[in-house]
Amino acid sequence: MRLIRLGTEPSAVGADVRAALSTWGTGDAVLGGVALLGVRPPDSPRDLDAVIVLPRGVLVVVGVDLPDPAMRLEAPLNGQWKIDGWPLTRPDGATSPAAEALAATTAVARRIQDMRGEPLPVTTVVAVGPYVGQVVQSTVDLNRGVRVLHPKPTTLLAAARELATSDRPCSAEHAAKLVAVLAPTGAPPTRQHLIAEGFSDAAADLASASTMLLPKVTPAPAGRKLLPYAAGAVVAVLLVIALIVSLSSGDTADSSTSTTPTPQPTTVVVDGRNFSPRGADRTDDCASHAFGDVRGWLTGHLCMQLRRAQYETTVDGRKVGVAIAELSLPDATRAGELHAVASAAGSGGVTTLVKEGKGWPGGPATFDRSAIRVSAKGAQLRITQVVWTEGEQDPADPKLAEIADQALRLPASQG
């Protein structure tokens, strides 16, 4: 467990949380992962004692200081907390401190989702102190992914193992992005350190994947006498393919992959208008797909992900092409800075998929002289371009401007 102290823990019991985590040592011999101590993620309603990023889950730790040590704590999520049979009273009148913890967890989960982070389960640990001998929680509350506990090394470790239950481990690359999303200040651990903490090495996993080459079958010369041999060759090839399929189906569920392609959406409807998807992609290298001042800004700042998508619609019988570029940045401040750059005339932008040779039949040859909208929402910046697929272009065309406004609500991913 690698500890990164970003600030002072907001509760007295936070020191016990830090002490418990430190006993696990660095590396994944006990559990692994990265703990951000004294952190306040963007959009969080409060400072948090810790956010623990594990290879298979994220734990939000909120400390609650009780007025006195307790032998027994009844801690329902929705209801009155009781200490040794006496109701817990607080100056703010709250009967259950768990509500604040759940709000913090919700904010963290939303932050990860908005920034397109690795979709790991985000759960809650309410650390209570100065001491509690026994905590009583209902089965329903436990099943909601919430643990109320006094933070000892053993209790915290048990909670982490019960709550971090993703089917596959997070890669070191995605872990670094998660840390950057939750704590934009400072630099995340290196890839080597994250691999040492139990996060998977995506490059090594890819390199170790097994492959099988099928022999090339040379067609036999045409002729009536060779038909039996040709038929035998075809049967042999079919038997080889059947054997490969049989062996592949015997692998474990973790290594199996579906050969059925993900169905693509046929239309997306905005304000009663149908938009047909025409391709999309995503990349972590934002700067290499930008140009001008926008590229210069992205080269010197962290960008989490670039998503691009294309759509087609029709206006008065004429086809219209839509190009969308959505950049995920660490926080709203950075998104505002990039918005100021991208909104200036002649400052560049993001290269469209059409420009990179990924157009579609009947689509526009270019998005030059397009109607453009640049918008920022939270930590995301979106650049939308709209053109007629044929004919003269006018960036001030009111019909294209209307489509550009509607396209602000189109998804930047497809499928």
XYZ file of C-alpha atoms in Angstrom:
415
model
C 0.000 0.000 0.000
C 1.489 3.308 -1.115
C 0.410 6.248 1.067
C 0.162 9.749 -0.420
C -0.587 12.398 2.186
C -2.166 15.417 0.499
C -3.429 17.200 3.610
C -4.425 16.811 7.226
C -7.100 14.251 7.982
C -10.349 16.087 8.861
C -11.122 13.821 11.846
C -9.112 12.645 14.835
C -9.786 9.009 13.940
C -8.152 9.690 10.567
C -4.796 9.247 12.267
C -5.852 5.705 13.188
C -6.807 5.080 9.549
C -3.371 6.215 8.417
C -1.653 4.072 11.058
C -3.648 0.992 10.037
C -2.817 1.449 6.363
C 0.878 1.964 7.090
C 1.116 -1.463 8.751
C 0.408 -3.149 5.414
C 3.710 -1.905 3.988
C 4.465 -1.006 0.384
C 3.857 -3.511 -2.380
C 1.031 -6.014 -2.762
C 2.192 -8.581 -0.203
C -0.818 -7.716 1.963
C -3.212 -5.867 -0.325
C -1.491 -3.308 -2.554
C -3.090 -0.137 -3.898
C -2.708 3.588 -3.319
C -4.203 5.566 -0.418
C -4.805 9.292 -0.827
C -4.857 10.750 2.694
C -6.459 14.057 3.646
C -7.816 14.496 0.120
C -10.737 16.511 -1.207
C -11.593 15.337 -4.730
C -13.125 17.952 -7.039
C -16.900 18.335 -6.433
C -16.654 16.486 -3.095
C -18.860 18.059 -0.388
C -16.137 17.628 2.255
C -12.545 16.690 2.976
C -12.024 12.946 3.216
C -9.792 11.038 5.579
C -8.778 8.739 2.742
C -9.637 7.508 -0.721
C -8.105 4.071 -1.260
C -7.598 3.055 -4.896
C -7.246 -0.719 -5.037
C -6.727 -2.931 -8.083
C -10.335 -4.128 -7.788
C -12.186 -1.220 -6.197
C -12.200 2.256 -4.665
C -12.899 2.814 -0.955
C -14.033 6.197 0.346
C -13.065 6.477 4.032
C -14.921 9.067 6.144
C -13.959 9.516 9.788
C -16.538 10.094 12.544
C -15.351 11.160 15.986
C -17.646 9.920 18.760
C -17.911 11.887 22.015
C -16.566 8.951 24.054
C -15.207 5.434 23.601
C -17.968 2.837 23.202
C -18.319 -0.872 23.782
C -21.273 -1.164 21.368
C -22.331 1.078 18.503
C -25.595 0.617 16.644
C -25.023 2.286 13.271
C -27.949 2.102 10.832
C -27.571 4.012 7.572
C -31.033 5.485 7.919
C -31.882 5.883 11.556
C -30.648 6.876 14.980
C -27.125 5.847 15.971
C -26.818 4.611 19.529
C -23.726 4.407 21.735
C -24.093 1.765 24.439
C -27.865 2.189 24.175
C -27.821 6.009 24.291
C -28.800 8.060 21.205
C -25.937 9.858 19.527
C -26.578 13.593 19.571
C -24.762 16.101 17.362
C -24.835 19.905 17.260
C -26.229 19.839 13.712
C -29.095 17.573 14.749
C -28.101 14.695 12.465
C -28.988 11.253 13.828
C -26.814 9.236 11.425
C -23.344 10.385 10.319
C -23.549 7.778 7.555
C -25.555 10.175 5.362
C -22.519 12.449 4.980
C -20.309 9.489 4.106
C -22.726 8.258 1.444
C -22.911 11.739 -0.078
C -19.117 11.833 -0.301
C -19.027 8.401 -1.942
C -21.650 9.443 -4.459
C -19.588 12.503 -5.354
C -16.440 10.405 -5.839
C -18.275 7.867 -8.014
C -19.769 10.666 -10.122
C -16.340 12.266 -10.505
C -14.852 9.002 -11.779
C -17.768 8.470 -14.156
C -17.687 12.033 -15.520
C -13.958 11.778 -16.156
C -14.355 8.388 -17.864
C -12.265 6.659 -15.214
C -11.968 2.913 -14.807
C -15.437 1.645 -13.781
C -14.408 0.083 -10.465
C -16.924 -0.364 -7.623
C -16.885 2.662 -5.276
C -17.839 1.772 -1.698
C -17.882 3.397 1.743
C -16.000 2.885 4.991
C -17.116 4.931 7.998
C -14.219 4.920 10.480
C -15.368 5.597 14.050
C -13.259 6.458 17.096
C -11.677 6.962 19.521
C -12.614 3.341 20.226
C -15.545 1.004 19.530
C -15.606 -2.587 20.689
C -18.535 -3.802 18.580
C -20.426 -2.265 15.644
C -23.939 -3.474 14.824
C -25.059 -3.148 11.198
C -28.029 -4.707 9.437
C -27.528 -7.162 6.578
C -29.305 -4.747 4.234
C -26.803 -1.997 5.036
C -23.867 -4.357 4.612
C -25.176 -5.408 1.196
C -25.206 -1.748 0.152
C -21.418 -1.719 0.307
C -20.992 0.252 3.539
C -18.839 -0.767 6.503
C -18.832 1.044 9.852
C -15.765 0.056 11.869
C -13.044 1.118 14.249
C -9.961 1.305 12.001
C -7.593 -1.405 13.111
C -5.310 -3.106 10.565
C -7.404 -6.277 10.644
C -10.863 -4.666 10.407
C -9.835 -2.299 7.637
C -8.167 -5.097 5.697
C -11.243 -7.318 5.989
C -13.480 -4.498 4.748
C -11.203 -3.805 1.783
C -11.216 -7.438 0.729
C -15.005 -7.665 1.037
C -15.730 -4.447 -0.852
C -13.143 -4.431 -3.669
C -14.760 -7.043 -5.883
C -14.218 -6.039 -9.508
C -14.059 -8.992 -11.897
C -10.719 -7.872 -13.323
C -7.877 -5.823 -11.879
C -7.356 -2.230 -12.914
C -4.286 -1.620 -15.067
C -1.424 0.580 -13.913
C -2.234 3.116 -16.633
C -5.876 3.419 -15.549
C -4.841 3.546 -11.884
C -2.608 6.552 -12.612
C -5.557 8.289 -14.251
C -7.826 7.493 -11.317
C -5.326 9.024 -8.914
C -5.029 12.116 -11.131
C -8.830 12.400 -11.357
C -9.284 12.225 -7.583
C -6.255 14.363 -6.681
C -5.446 16.753 -9.550
C -2.594 18.364 -7.609
C 0.729 16.577 -7.639
C 1.858 13.678 -9.794
C 0.524 10.106 -9.522
C 2.902 7.221 -8.763
C 4.963 5.881 -11.625
C 3.837 2.918 -13.673
C 6.471 0.686 -12.050
C 5.312 1.639 -8.554
C 1.675 0.944 -9.471
C 2.533 -2.465 -10.901
C 4.360 -3.216 -7.650
C 1.127 -2.324 -5.815
C -0.848 -5.018 -7.638
C -2.204 -3.103 -10.626
C -1.984 -5.109 -13.812
C 0.627 -4.557 -16.494
C -1.480 -4.220 -19.635
C 1.557 -4.430 -21.932
C 2.763 -7.661 -20.336
C -0.739 -9.133 -20.444
C -0.903 -8.406 -24.169
C 2.546 -9.806 -24.822
C 1.711 -13.061 -23.042
C -1.451 -13.656 -25.069
C -1.146 -16.891 -27.071
C -1.674 -16.961 -30.828
C -2.267 -19.760 -33.324
C -1.505 -19.656 -37.022
C -3.640 -21.610 -39.480
C -1.823 -23.149 -42.449
C -2.498 -21.519 -45.789
C -4.514 -23.797 -48.078
C -3.460 -23.614 -51.720
C -6.356 -24.272 -54.113
C -5.947 -27.417 -56.159
C -5.950 -27.159 -59.987
C -9.372 -27.459 -61.531
C -10.175 -30.879 -62.804
C -12.732 -33.598 -62.375
C -10.166 -36.151 -61.157
C -8.977 -33.871 -58.319
C -12.418 -33.241 -56.823
C -12.188 -36.047 -54.200
C -8.825 -34.683 -52.997
C -10.149 -31.136 -52.869
C -13.145 -32.296 -50.880
C -10.846 -34.093 -48.471
C -8.743 -30.949 -48.002
C -11.842 -28.894 -47.245
C -12.999 -31.445 -44.678
C -9.548 -31.416 -43.046
C -9.573 -27.636 -42.766
C -13.058 -27.719 -41.250
C -11.894 -30.290 -38.714
C -8.945 -28.064 -37.745
C -11.247 -25.072 -37.285
C -13.678 -27.168 -35.229
C -10.815 -28.346 -33.037
C -9.646 -24.754 -32.470
C -13.176 -23.652 -31.536
C -13.505 -26.603 -29.186
C -10.221 -25.805 -27.455
C -11.075 -22.130 -27.194
C -14.443 -22.862 -25.599
C -12.692 -24.897 -22.923
C -10.812 -21.869 -21.588
C -11.891 -20.205 -18.383
C -14.528 -17.501 -18.403
C -11.892 -14.852 -17.765
C -10.038 -15.630 -20.999
C -13.059 -16.118 -23.258
C -14.150 -13.412 -25.654
C -17.395 -12.992 -27.523
C -17.220 -13.100 -31.310
C -20.585 -11.389 -31.629
C -20.017 -7.721 -32.452
C -21.582 -5.144 -30.170
C -24.767 -3.879 -31.849
C -24.382 -0.299 -33.019
C -27.190 2.184 -32.398
C -29.239 2.983 -35.514
C -30.298 6.497 -34.551
C -30.017 9.006 -31.752
C -32.957 11.384 -31.398
C -32.542 14.982 -30.210
C -35.550 17.338 -30.267
C -37.329 14.955 -32.628
C -34.442 14.894 -35.122
C -32.730 11.610 -36.008
C -28.930 11.466 -35.999
C -27.309 8.361 -37.510
C -23.937 7.314 -36.010
C -21.095 7.255 -38.532
C -18.150 6.100 -36.429
C -16.312 6.959 -33.220
C -13.011 6.454 -31.442
C -11.247 7.347 -28.204
C -7.643 7.859 -27.206
C -5.547 8.900 -24.239
C -3.201 10.933 -26.446
C -5.186 14.144 -26.828
C -2.434 16.438 -28.094
C -1.455 14.330 -31.120
C -4.983 14.688 -32.534
C -5.145 18.459 -32.087
C -3.646 21.391 -33.978
C -2.806 25.048 -33.482
C -2.989 26.704 -30.083
C -5.220 23.914 -28.794
C -2.448 21.407 -29.441
C 0.043 23.676 -27.710
C -2.165 23.913 -24.625
C -2.764 20.158 -24.502
C 0.964 19.453 -24.831
C 1.626 21.304 -21.586
C -1.414 20.128 -19.590
C -2.918 16.833 -18.478
C -5.775 15.506 -20.610
C -7.405 12.271 -19.467
C -9.124 11.199 -22.671
C -10.320 12.355 -26.090
C -13.527 10.931 -27.530
C -14.578 11.668 -31.095
C -17.796 10.750 -32.877
C -19.486 11.398 -36.211
C -23.186 11.614 -37.078
C -25.349 12.279 -40.092
C -28.786 13.871 -40.248
C -31.031 15.508 -42.836
C -32.389 19.052 -43.045
C -34.918 19.919 -45.771
C -33.757 16.976 -47.841
C -30.042 17.856 -47.552
C -27.619 15.678 -45.623
C -25.635 17.186 -42.782
C -22.422 15.849 -41.227
C -21.623 16.303 -37.542
C -18.195 15.908 -35.892
C -17.840 15.859 -32.098
C -14.669 16.017 -30.014
C -14.973 15.679 -26.222
C -11.909 16.158 -24.016
C -11.881 15.009 -20.384
C -9.692 17.215 -18.179
C -8.731 16.954 -14.495
C -11.157 19.636 -13.286
C -13.491 22.446 -14.295
C -10.720 25.062 -13.986
C -8.611 23.367 -16.660
C -11.684 22.915 -18.854
C -12.368 26.645 -18.567
C -8.792 27.482 -19.527
C -8.949 25.286 -22.626
C -12.389 26.699 -23.477
C -10.870 30.176 -23.605
C -8.160 28.950 -25.989
C -10.422 26.894 -28.266
C -13.072 29.620 -28.513
C -10.671 32.193 -29.963
C -10.773 32.594 -33.737
C -7.917 30.867 -35.539
C -6.699 29.067 -32.435
C -6.908 25.577 -33.897
C -8.940 22.676 -32.588
C -9.217 18.889 -32.679
C -8.678 16.993 -35.918
C -11.855 15.327 -37.185
C -12.033 11.637 -38.031
C -12.800 12.589 -41.636
C -9.494 14.476 -41.805
C -7.743 11.290 -40.632
C -9.325 9.271 -43.447
C -12.190 7.795 -41.430
C -15.123 9.250 -43.330
C -18.252 7.417 -44.492
C -19.928 6.887 -47.889
C -21.904 9.976 -48.827
C -20.350 11.966 -45.985
C -18.506 15.288 -46.210
C -15.004 15.379 -47.631
C -13.966 17.977 -45.038
C -15.247 19.948 -42.047
C -13.596 23.172 -43.187
C -15.834 26.271 -42.900
C -18.118 24.427 -40.489
C -20.545 25.850 -37.952
C -18.691 25.386 -34.648
C -19.783 25.262 -31.028
C -17.284 25.123 -28.149
C -18.775 24.328 -24.749
C -17.485 23.370 -21.309
C -19.438 21.406 -18.725
C -17.703 20.488 -15.514
C -14.318 19.012 -16.378
C -15.218 18.270 -19.998
C -14.747 20.403 -23.088
C -16.693 19.703 -26.276
C -16.049 20.988 -29.793
C -18.897 20.401 -32.260
C -18.630 20.997 -36.016
C -21.490 20.834 -38.551
C -21.354 20.999 -42.378
C -23.485 20.162 -45.377
C -22.218 16.927 -46.908
C -22.331 18.577 -50.361
C -22.375 22.091 -51.727
C -21.152 25.440 -50.485
C -20.544 25.972 -46.777
C -21.461 28.985 -44.681
C -20.400 28.913 -41.005
C -23.186 31.416 -40.233
C -25.934 29.316 -41.879
C -28.851 29.402 -39.372
C -29.877 25.842 -40.236
C -26.398 24.523 -39.495
C -26.307 26.628 -36.314
C -29.517 24.947 -35.135
C -28.021 21.485 -35.762
C -24.830 22.506 -33.924
C -26.880 23.453 -30.853
C -28.735 20.122 -30.943
C -25.479 18.212 -31.447
C -24.230 19.455 -28.084
C -26.474 16.758 -26.595
C -25.248 13.889 -28.764
C -23.106 11.224 -27.050
C -19.402 11.300 -27.821
C -19.300 7.491 -27.835
C -21.239 4.970 -29.881
C -22.116 1.329 -29.332
